[in-house]
Coordinates of C-alpha atoms in Angstrom, one line a residue:
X1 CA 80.3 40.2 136.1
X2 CA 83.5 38.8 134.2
X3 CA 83.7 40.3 130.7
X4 CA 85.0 39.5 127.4
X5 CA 87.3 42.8 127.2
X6 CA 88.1 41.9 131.1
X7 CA 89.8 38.6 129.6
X8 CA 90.8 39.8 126.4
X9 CA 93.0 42.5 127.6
X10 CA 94.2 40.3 130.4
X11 CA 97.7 40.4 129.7
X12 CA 98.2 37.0 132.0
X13 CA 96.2 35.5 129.4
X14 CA 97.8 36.8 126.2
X15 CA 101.0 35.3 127.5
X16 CA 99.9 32.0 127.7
X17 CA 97.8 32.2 124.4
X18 CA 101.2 33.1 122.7
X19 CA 103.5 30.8 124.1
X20 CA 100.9 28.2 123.3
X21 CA 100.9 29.1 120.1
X22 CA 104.7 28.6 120.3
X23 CA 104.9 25.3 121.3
X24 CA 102.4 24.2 118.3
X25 CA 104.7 26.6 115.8
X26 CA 107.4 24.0 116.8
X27 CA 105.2 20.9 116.7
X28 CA 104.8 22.0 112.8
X29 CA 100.9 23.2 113.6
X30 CA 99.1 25.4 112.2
X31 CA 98.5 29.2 113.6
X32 CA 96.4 29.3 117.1
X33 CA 97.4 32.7 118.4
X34 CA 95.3 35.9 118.5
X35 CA 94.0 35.4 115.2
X36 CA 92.3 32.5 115.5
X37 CA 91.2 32.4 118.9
X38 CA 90.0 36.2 118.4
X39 CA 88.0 34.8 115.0
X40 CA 86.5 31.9 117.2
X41 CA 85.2 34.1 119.8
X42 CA 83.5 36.8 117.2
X43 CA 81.8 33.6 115.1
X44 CA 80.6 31.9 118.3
X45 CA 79.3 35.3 119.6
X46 CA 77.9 35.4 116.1
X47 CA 75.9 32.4 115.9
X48 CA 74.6 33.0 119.5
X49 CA 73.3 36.2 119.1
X50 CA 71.5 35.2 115.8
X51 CA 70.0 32.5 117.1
X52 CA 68.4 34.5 120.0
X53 CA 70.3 33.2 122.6
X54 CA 70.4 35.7 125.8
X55 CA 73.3 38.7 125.9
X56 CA 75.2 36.8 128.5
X57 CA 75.4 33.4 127.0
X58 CA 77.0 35.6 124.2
X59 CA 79.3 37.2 126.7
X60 CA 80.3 33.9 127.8
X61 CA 80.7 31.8 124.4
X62 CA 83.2 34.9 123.5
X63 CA 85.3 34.3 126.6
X64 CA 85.3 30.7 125.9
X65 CA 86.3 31.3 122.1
X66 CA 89.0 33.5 123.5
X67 CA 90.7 30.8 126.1
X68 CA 89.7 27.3 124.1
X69 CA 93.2 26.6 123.3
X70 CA 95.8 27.7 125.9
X71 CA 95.8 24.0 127.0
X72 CA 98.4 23.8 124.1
X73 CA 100.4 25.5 126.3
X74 CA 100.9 22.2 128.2
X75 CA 100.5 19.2 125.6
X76 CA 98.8 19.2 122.2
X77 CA 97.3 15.9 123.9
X78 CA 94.1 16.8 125.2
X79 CA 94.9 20.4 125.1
X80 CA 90.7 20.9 125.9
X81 CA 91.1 19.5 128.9
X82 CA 94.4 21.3 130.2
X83 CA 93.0 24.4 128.7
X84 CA 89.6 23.8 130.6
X85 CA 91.3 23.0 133.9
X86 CA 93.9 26.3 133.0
X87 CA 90.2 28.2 132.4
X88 CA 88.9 27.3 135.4
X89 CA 91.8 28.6 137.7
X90 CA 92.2 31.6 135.8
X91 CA 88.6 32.5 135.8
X92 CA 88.1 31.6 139.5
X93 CA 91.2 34.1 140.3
X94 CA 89.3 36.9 138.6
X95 CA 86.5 36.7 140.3
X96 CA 84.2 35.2 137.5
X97 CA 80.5 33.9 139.0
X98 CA 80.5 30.1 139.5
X99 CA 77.9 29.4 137.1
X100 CA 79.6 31.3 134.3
X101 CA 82.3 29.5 134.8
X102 CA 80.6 26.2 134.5
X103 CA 79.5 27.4 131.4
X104 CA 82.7 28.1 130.3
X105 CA 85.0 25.5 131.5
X106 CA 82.7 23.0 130.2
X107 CA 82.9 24.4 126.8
X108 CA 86.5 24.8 126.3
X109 CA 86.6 21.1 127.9
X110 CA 84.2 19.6 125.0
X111 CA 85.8 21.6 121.9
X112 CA 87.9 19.3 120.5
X113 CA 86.7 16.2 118.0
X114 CA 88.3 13.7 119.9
X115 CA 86.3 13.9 122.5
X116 CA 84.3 16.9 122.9
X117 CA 80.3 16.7 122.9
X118 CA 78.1 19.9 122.3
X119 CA 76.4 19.3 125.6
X120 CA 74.8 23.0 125.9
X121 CA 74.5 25.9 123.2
X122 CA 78.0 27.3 124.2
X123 CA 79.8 24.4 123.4
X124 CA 78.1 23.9 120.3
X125 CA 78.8 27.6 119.3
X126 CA 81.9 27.2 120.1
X127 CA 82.7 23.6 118.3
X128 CA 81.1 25.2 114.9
X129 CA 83.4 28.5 115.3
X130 CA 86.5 26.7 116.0
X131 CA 86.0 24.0 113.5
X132 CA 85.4 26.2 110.7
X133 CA 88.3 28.5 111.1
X134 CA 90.2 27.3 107.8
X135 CA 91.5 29.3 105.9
X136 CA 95.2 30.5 103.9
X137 CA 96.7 33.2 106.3
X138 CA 96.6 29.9 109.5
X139 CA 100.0 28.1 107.3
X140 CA 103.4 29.3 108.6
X141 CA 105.3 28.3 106.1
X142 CA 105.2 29.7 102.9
X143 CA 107.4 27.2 101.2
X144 CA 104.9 24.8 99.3
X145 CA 107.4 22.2 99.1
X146 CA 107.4 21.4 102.5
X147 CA 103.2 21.4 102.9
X148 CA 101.4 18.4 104.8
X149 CA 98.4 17.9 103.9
X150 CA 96.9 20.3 106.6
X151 CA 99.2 22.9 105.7
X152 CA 97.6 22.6 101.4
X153 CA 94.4 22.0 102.8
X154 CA 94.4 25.3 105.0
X155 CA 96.7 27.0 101.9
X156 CA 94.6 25.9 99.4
X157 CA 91.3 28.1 101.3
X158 CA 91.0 31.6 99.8
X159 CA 88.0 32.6 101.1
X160 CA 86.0 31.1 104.1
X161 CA 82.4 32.2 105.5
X162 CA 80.3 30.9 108.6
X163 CA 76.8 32.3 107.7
X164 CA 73.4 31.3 109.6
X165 CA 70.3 31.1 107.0
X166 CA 67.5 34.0 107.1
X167 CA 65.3 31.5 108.3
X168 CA 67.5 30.3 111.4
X169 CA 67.0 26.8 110.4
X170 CA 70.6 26.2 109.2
X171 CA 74.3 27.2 109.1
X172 CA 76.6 27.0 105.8
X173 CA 80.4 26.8 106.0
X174 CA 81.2 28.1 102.6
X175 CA 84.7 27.7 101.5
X176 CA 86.6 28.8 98.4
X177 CA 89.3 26.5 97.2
X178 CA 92.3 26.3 95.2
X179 CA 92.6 23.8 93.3
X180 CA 96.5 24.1 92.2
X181 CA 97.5 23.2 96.3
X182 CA 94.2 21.0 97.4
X183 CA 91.7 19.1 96.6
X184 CA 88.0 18.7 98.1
X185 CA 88.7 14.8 98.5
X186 CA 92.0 15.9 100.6
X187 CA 89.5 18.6 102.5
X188 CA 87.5 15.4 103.4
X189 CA 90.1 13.4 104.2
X190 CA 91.6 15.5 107.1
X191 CA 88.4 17.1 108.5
X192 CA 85.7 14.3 108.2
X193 CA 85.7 14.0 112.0
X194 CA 85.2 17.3 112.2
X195 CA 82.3 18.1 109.9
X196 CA 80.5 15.3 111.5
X197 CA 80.9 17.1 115.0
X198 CA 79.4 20.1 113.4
X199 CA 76.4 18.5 112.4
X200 CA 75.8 17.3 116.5
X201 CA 76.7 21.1 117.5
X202 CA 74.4 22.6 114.6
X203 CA 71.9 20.3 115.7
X204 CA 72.3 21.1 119.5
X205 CA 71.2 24.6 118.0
X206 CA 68.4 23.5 116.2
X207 CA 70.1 24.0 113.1
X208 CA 71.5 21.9 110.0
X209 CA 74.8 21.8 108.8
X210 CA 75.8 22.7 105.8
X211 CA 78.8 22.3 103.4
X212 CA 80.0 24.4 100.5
X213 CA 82.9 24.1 98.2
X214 CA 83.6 26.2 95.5
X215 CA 79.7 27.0 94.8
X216 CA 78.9 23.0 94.9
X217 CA 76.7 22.2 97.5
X218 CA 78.2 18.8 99.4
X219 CA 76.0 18.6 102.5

């Protein structure tokens, strides 16, 4: 079976995770390269594994996480669904099982908040450890004259932590901001759509979301 270290170390794939990143680093967004999708893949293994969910599914969530944005490659324009379609042929020429790539196609295809459903625990995983990856070091410019309002709203994040209660009956995105570069009303104003679609994956995983900012409790 297809591993995460198989498609990790695939060196096919790193090219296209970097010149994806490229095209976004031009486009003005925010960093998408080995750091992030290497943070996604950990947290989604994370939250699978603590909530039980079978050694493969973690496997798979991971390789997802890994290859859930190389559609930028070819437009920023539904990027999940180039990237999923990208997945799928890249996956099929390794020799991954069918099923596993299902699994994974369909996540990668259901990541983003403009469309994207968590329609099975790997998606939902995946939506929750892709849409809480905010955080200072993701800006590229380090001119704060010429911030958007993503670029201070990511800045403005010292410290970010995805952590799943004792009780496994809920998840807390606890961030630490600044408020010299953001505010929490400017945090809401830019990621709304995207703290409601982690309440539908948290629920997909029998969990409840939950929102911290600087030690104030806001969902």
């Amino acid at each position: 079976m297809l591993t995460y270290q198989e498609v990790k170390n695939s060196q096919e794939i790193r090219t296209y995770i970097q010149r994806a990143d490229e095209s976004l680093d031009a486009l003005g967004y925010t960093e998408h390269s080995f750091a992030h999708v290497g943070r996604v893949a950990y947290m989604a293994g994370y939250i699978l594994e603590t909530m039980g969910y079978s050694p493969r599914e973690v496997e798979l969530v991971k390789i997802a996480g890994w290859l859930h944005d190389i559609g930028n490659l070819i437009n920023r324009v539904d990027h999940s669904q180039s990237g999923a379609i990208m997945a799928f042929r890249i996956l099929d020429h390794m020799n991954c099982d069918p099923a596993d790539v299902a699994t994974i196609v369909t996540a990668i295809g259901n990541h983003d908040e403009g469309t994207g459903v968590p329609v099975n625990a790997v998606a939902a995983a995946l939506i929750l450890a892709d849409k809480s990856d905010v955080r200072r070091s993701r800006v590229r410019s380090k001119n704060t004259l010429d911030f958007d309002i993503h670029d201070r709203v990511n800045y403005s994040v010292s410290d970010s932590r995805l952590v799943i209660s004792p009780e496994k009956d809920s998840i807390l995105l606890e961030l630490t901001i600044d408020a010299e570069f953001s505010s929490v009303m400017d945090y809401f104003e830019i990621f709304t759509k995207r703290m409601v679609m982690c309440r539908k994956a948290a629920e997909k995983l029998g969990l409840r979301f939950r929102l911290q900012i600087n030690d104030q409790l806001l969902l």
